[in-house]
């Protein structure tokens, strides 16, 4: 019989991580999920519970000027719109518990990555890394599962996820019609891709609201 990935509620994730990180110099947890699943929110709460820094994959969005020049601006958020090799190298650096690593993050107001917003030091025994494509089974993304000590996938009902996406797009400047189109277009295509990778996770986190 095939192994079944365990499913837990969000509140159970911190104890699950603590058990696995005990006695480990540096434990890297990856949180993956489709757009709008609440990765950043869950990672932030978990980081507060575990006193762990959160490193967002979104810090490796390619700048908008670069996306415009390459004709990718309208599909921002797709795998090819990230600097995946640089992200993999950062995660590789984070696996060394003796290094201080400065990591970029993403400013939704300017819609641009910002360098050196998160600092990980030797005092950080747990580091949380969150992003859509941590489990993607294509190079160079596929290297990540060998670098992360454990991975969690967020399972969120599609109507809730889409409602969150539309609200987020409107909050940061899109009109509602455009927000709905983007959520059902580019975001939806990315969600299908991300959902296909869920079987590679170590644990599924159920989020109902």
CSV table of C-alpha atoms in Angstrom, one decimal:
chain,number,residue,atom,x,y,z
A,1,UNK,CA,0.0,0.0,0.0
A,2,UNK,CA,1.3,3.5,-0.9
A,3,UNK,CA,2.3,5.7,2.0
A,4,UNK,CA,-0.3,8.4,2.9
A,5,UNK,CA,1.0,11.8,3.7
A,6,UNK,CA,-0.1,12.8,7.2
A,7,UNK,CA,-2.7,15.7,7.5
A,8,UNK,CA,-2.7,18.1,10.4
A,9,UNK,CA,-4.4,21.3,11.4
A,10,UNK,CA,-2.3,24.5,11.3
A,11,UNK,CA,-2.2,24.6,15.1
A,12,UNK,CA,-0.4,21.2,15.1
A,13,UNK,CA,2.5,22.3,12.9
A,14,UNK,CA,4.6,23.9,15.5
A,15,UNK,CA,4.8,20.8,17.8
A,16,UNK,CA,5.5,18.7,14.7
A,17,UNK,CA,8.5,20.9,13.8
A,18,UNK,CA,9.8,21.1,17.4
A,19,UNK,CA,9.9,17.3,17.6
A,20,UNK,CA,11.9,17.0,14.4
A,21,UNK,CA,14.2,20.0,15.1
A,22,UNK,CA,15.3,18.9,18.6
A,23,UNK,CA,19.0,18.4,18.7
A,24,UNK,CA,19.6,19.7,15.2
A,25,UNK,CA,21.9,22.6,14.6
A,26,UNK,CA,19.9,24.0,11.8
A,27,UNK,CA,16.4,22.8,10.7
A,28,UNK,CA,15.0,24.1,7.4
A,29,UNK,CA,11.3,23.9,7.1
A,30,UNK,CA,9.7,24.6,3.7
A,31,UNK,CA,6.1,25.7,3.5
A,32,UNK,CA,4.6,25.4,0.0
A,33,UNK,CA,1.1,25.9,-1.5
A,34,UNK,CA,-0.7,27.6,-4.3
A,35,UNK,CA,-1.2,31.4,-4.6
A,36,UNK,CA,-3.5,32.6,-1.9
A,37,UNK,CA,-3.2,29.6,0.3
A,38,UNK,CA,-1.9,31.7,3.2
A,39,UNK,CA,1.8,30.6,3.2
A,40,UNK,CA,3.0,34.0,4.4
A,41,UNK,CA,0.4,34.2,7.2
A,42,UNK,CA,1.1,30.7,8.4
A,43,UNK,CA,4.9,31.1,8.2
A,44,UNK,CA,4.7,34.3,10.2
A,45,UNK,CA,2.7,32.7,13.0
A,46,UNK,CA,4.9,29.7,13.0
A,47,UNK,CA,8.0,31.9,13.1
A,48,UNK,CA,6.6,33.7,16.1
A,49,UNK,CA,5.8,30.4,17.9
A,50,UNK,CA,9.2,28.9,17.2
A,51,UNK,CA,11.3,32.2,17.4
A,52,UNK,CA,12.4,31.4,13.8
A,53,UNK,CA,13.1,33.7,10.9
A,54,UNK,CA,11.0,33.5,7.8
A,55,UNK,CA,12.6,33.6,4.4
A,56,UNK,CA,10.1,34.2,1.5
A,57,UNK,CA,10.7,32.8,-2.0
A,58,UNK,CA,9.0,36.0,-3.3
A,59,UNK,CA,12.2,37.9,-2.5
A,60,UNK,CA,13.5,36.2,-5.7
A,61,UNK,CA,10.9,37.7,-8.0
A,62,UNK,CA,12.7,39.2,-11.0
A,63,UNK,CA,12.4,43.0,-11.1
A,64,UNK,CA,9.4,44.3,-13.1
A,65,UNK,CA,11.6,46.1,-15.6
A,66,UNK,CA,13.3,42.7,-16.4
A,67,UNK,CA,9.9,41.0,-16.7
A,68,UNK,CA,8.7,43.7,-19.1
A,69,UNK,CA,11.8,43.4,-21.2
A,70,UNK,CA,11.4,39.6,-21.4
A,71,UNK,CA,7.6,39.7,-22.1
A,72,UNK,CA,6.7,38.0,-18.8
A,73,UNK,CA,5.1,40.9,-16.9
A,74,UNK,CA,1.6,39.5,-17.5
A,75,UNK,CA,2.4,36.1,-16.0
A,76,UNK,CA,4.3,37.4,-12.9
A,77,UNK,CA,4.3,34.6,-10.3
A,78,UNK,CA,5.0,31.8,-12.8
A,79,UNK,CA,8.1,29.8,-12.2
A,80,UNK,CA,10.1,31.5,-15.0
A,81,UNK,CA,9.5,34.9,-13.4
A,82,UNK,CA,11.7,34.0,-10.4
A,83,UNK,CA,15.5,33.9,-10.2
A,84,UNK,CA,15.4,30.2,-9.3
A,85,UNK,CA,19.1,29.5,-9.4
A,86,UNK,CA,19.8,32.3,-6.9
A,87,UNK,CA,17.0,31.1,-4.6
A,88,UNK,CA,18.4,27.5,-4.6
A,89,UNK,CA,21.9,28.9,-3.7
A,90,UNK,CA,20.4,30.9,-0.9
A,91,UNK,CA,18.7,27.8,0.6
A,92,UNK,CA,22.0,26.0,0.2
A,93,UNK,CA,23.7,28.7,2.2
A,94,UNK,CA,21.0,28.6,4.9
A,95,UNK,CA,21.7,24.9,5.4
A,96,UNK,CA,25.1,25.9,7.0
A,97,UNK,CA,24.3,26.6,10.6
A,98,UNK,CA,27.5,28.6,11.1
A,99,UNK,CA,26.8,31.3,8.4
A,100,UNK,CA,25.1,34.6,8.7
A,101,UNK,CA,22.9,34.9,5.6
A,102,UNK,CA,21.1,38.1,4.5
A,103,UNK,CA,18.0,37.3,2.5
A,104,UNK,CA,15.7,39.4,0.2
A,105,UNK,CA,12.0,39.8,0.8
A,106,UNK,CA,9.1,41.2,-1.3
A,107,UNK,CA,7.3,44.6,-1.0
A,108,UNK,CA,3.8,44.2,-2.2
A,109,UNK,CA,3.3,48.0,-2.2
A,110,UNK,CA,6.0,48.6,-4.7
A,111,UNK,CA,5.6,45.1,-6.2
A,112,UNK,CA,9.4,44.6,-6.2
A,113,UNK,CA,11.9,42.5,-4.3
A,114,UNK,CA,14.0,44.2,-1.6
A,115,UNK,CA,17.5,43.0,-0.7
A,116,UNK,CA,18.7,42.0,2.7
A,117,UNK,CA,15.4,42.4,4.7
A,118,UNK,CA,15.8,39.1,6.6
A,119,UNK,CA,19.0,38.1,8.4
A,120,UNK,CA,19.6,34.5,9.5
A,121,UNK,CA,22.4,34.0,12.1
A,122,UNK,CA,24.0,31.0,13.8
A,123,UNK,CA,21.6,31.5,16.7
A,124,UNK,CA,18.7,30.5,14.5
A,125,UNK,CA,18.2,26.7,14.8
A,126,UNK,CA,15.0,26.7,12.8
A,127,UNK,CA,14.5,28.6,9.6
A,128,UNK,CA,11.1,28.7,7.8
A,129,UNK,CA,11.2,29.1,4.0
A,130,UNK,CA,7.9,29.7,2.2
A,131,UNK,CA,6.9,29.8,-1.4
A,132,UNK,CA,4.9,28.3,-4.2
A,133,UNK,CA,7.5,26.2,-5.9
A,134,UNK,CA,9.5,24.6,-3.1
A,135,UNK,CA,8.2,21.1,-4.2
A,136,UNK,CA,8.3,21.7,-8.0
A,137,UNK,CA,9.8,18.6,-9.7
A,138,UNK,CA,11.8,20.5,-12.3
A,139,UNK,CA,15.3,21.8,-12.3
A,140,UNK,CA,16.6,23.9,-10.5
A,141,UNK,CA,13.6,23.9,-8.1
A,142,UNK,CA,13.9,20.1,-7.7
A,143,UNK,CA,17.2,20.6,-5.8
A,144,UNK,CA,15.3,22.2,-2.9
A,145,UNK,CA,13.8,19.0,-1.5
A,146,UNK,CA,17.4,17.7,-0.9
A,147,UNK,CA,18.2,20.9,1.0
A,148,UNK,CA,15.1,21.2,3.2
A,149,UNK,CA,14.8,19.1,6.3
A,150,UNK,CA,11.0,18.9,6.0
A,151,UNK,CA,8.2,20.3,3.8
A,152,UNK,CA,4.6,21.2,4.5
A,153,UNK,CA,1.9,21.8,1.9
A,154,UNK,CA,-1.1,24.0,2.6
A,155,UNK,CA,-4.4,22.5,1.6
A,156,UNK,CA,-7.0,25.3,1.3
A,157,UNK,CA,-10.5,25.2,-0.3
A,158,UNK,CA,-10.3,26.8,-3.7
A,159,UNK,CA,-13.2,29.3,-3.1
A,160,UNK,CA,-11.4,30.6,0.0
A,161,UNK,CA,-8.1,30.8,-1.8
A,162,UNK,CA,-9.5,32.6,-4.8
A,163,UNK,CA,-11.4,35.1,-2.6
A,164,UNK,CA,-8.1,35.8,-0.8
A,165,UNK,CA,-6.3,36.4,-4.1
A,166,UNK,CA,-8.9,38.8,-5.4
A,167,UNK,CA,-8.9,40.8,-2.2
A,168,UNK,CA,-5.1,40.9,-2.2
A,169,UNK,CA,-4.9,42.1,-5.8
A,170,UNK,CA,-7.5,44.8,-5.1
A,171,UNK,CA,-5.7,45.9,-1.9
A,172,UNK,CA,-2.5,46.4,-3.9
A,173,UNK,CA,-3.9,48.4,-6.8
A,174,UNK,CA,-5.8,46.3,-9.3
A,175,UNK,CA,-9.4,47.1,-10.0
A,176,UNK,CA,-11.8,44.4,-9.1
A,177,UNK,CA,-12.5,43.1,-12.6
A,178,UNK,CA,-8.7,42.9,-13.4
A,179,UNK,CA,-8.1,41.2,-10.0
A,180,UNK,CA,-10.8,38.5,-10.8
A,181,UNK,CA,-9.3,37.9,-14.2
A,182,UNK,CA,-5.8,37.5,-12.9
A,183,UNK,CA,-6.9,35.2,-10.1
A,184,UNK,CA,-8.8,33.0,-12.6
A,185,UNK,CA,-6.0,33.3,-15.2
A,186,UNK,CA,-2.3,33.4,-14.4
A,187,UNK,CA,-2.9,32.6,-10.7
A,188,UNK,CA,-5.1,29.6,-11.6
A,189,UNK,CA,-2.5,28.2,-14.0
A,190,UNK,CA,0.2,28.5,-11.3
A,191,UNK,CA,-2.1,26.9,-8.7
A,192,UNK,CA,-2.6,23.8,-10.9
A,193,UNK,CA,1.2,23.5,-11.2
A,194,UNK,CA,1.7,23.8,-7.5
A,195,UNK,CA,-1.1,21.4,-6.6
A,196,UNK,CA,0.6,18.7,-8.8
A,197,UNK,CA,3.6,18.9,-6.4
A,198,UNK,CA,1.8,18.2,-3.1
A,199,UNK,CA,2.6,14.5,-3.1
A,200,UNK,CA,6.2,15.4,-2.5
A,201,UNK,CA,5.5,17.1,0.9
A,202,UNK,CA,6.2,15.5,4.2
A,203,UNK,CA,3.0,16.8,5.7
A,204,UNK,CA,-0.3,18.4,4.6
A,205,UNK,CA,-1.6,21.3,6.6
A,206,UNK,CA,-5.3,21.7,6.5
A,207,UNK,CA,-6.6,25.3,6.5
A,208,UNK,CA,-10.4,25.8,6.5
A,209,UNK,CA,-10.6,29.5,7.1
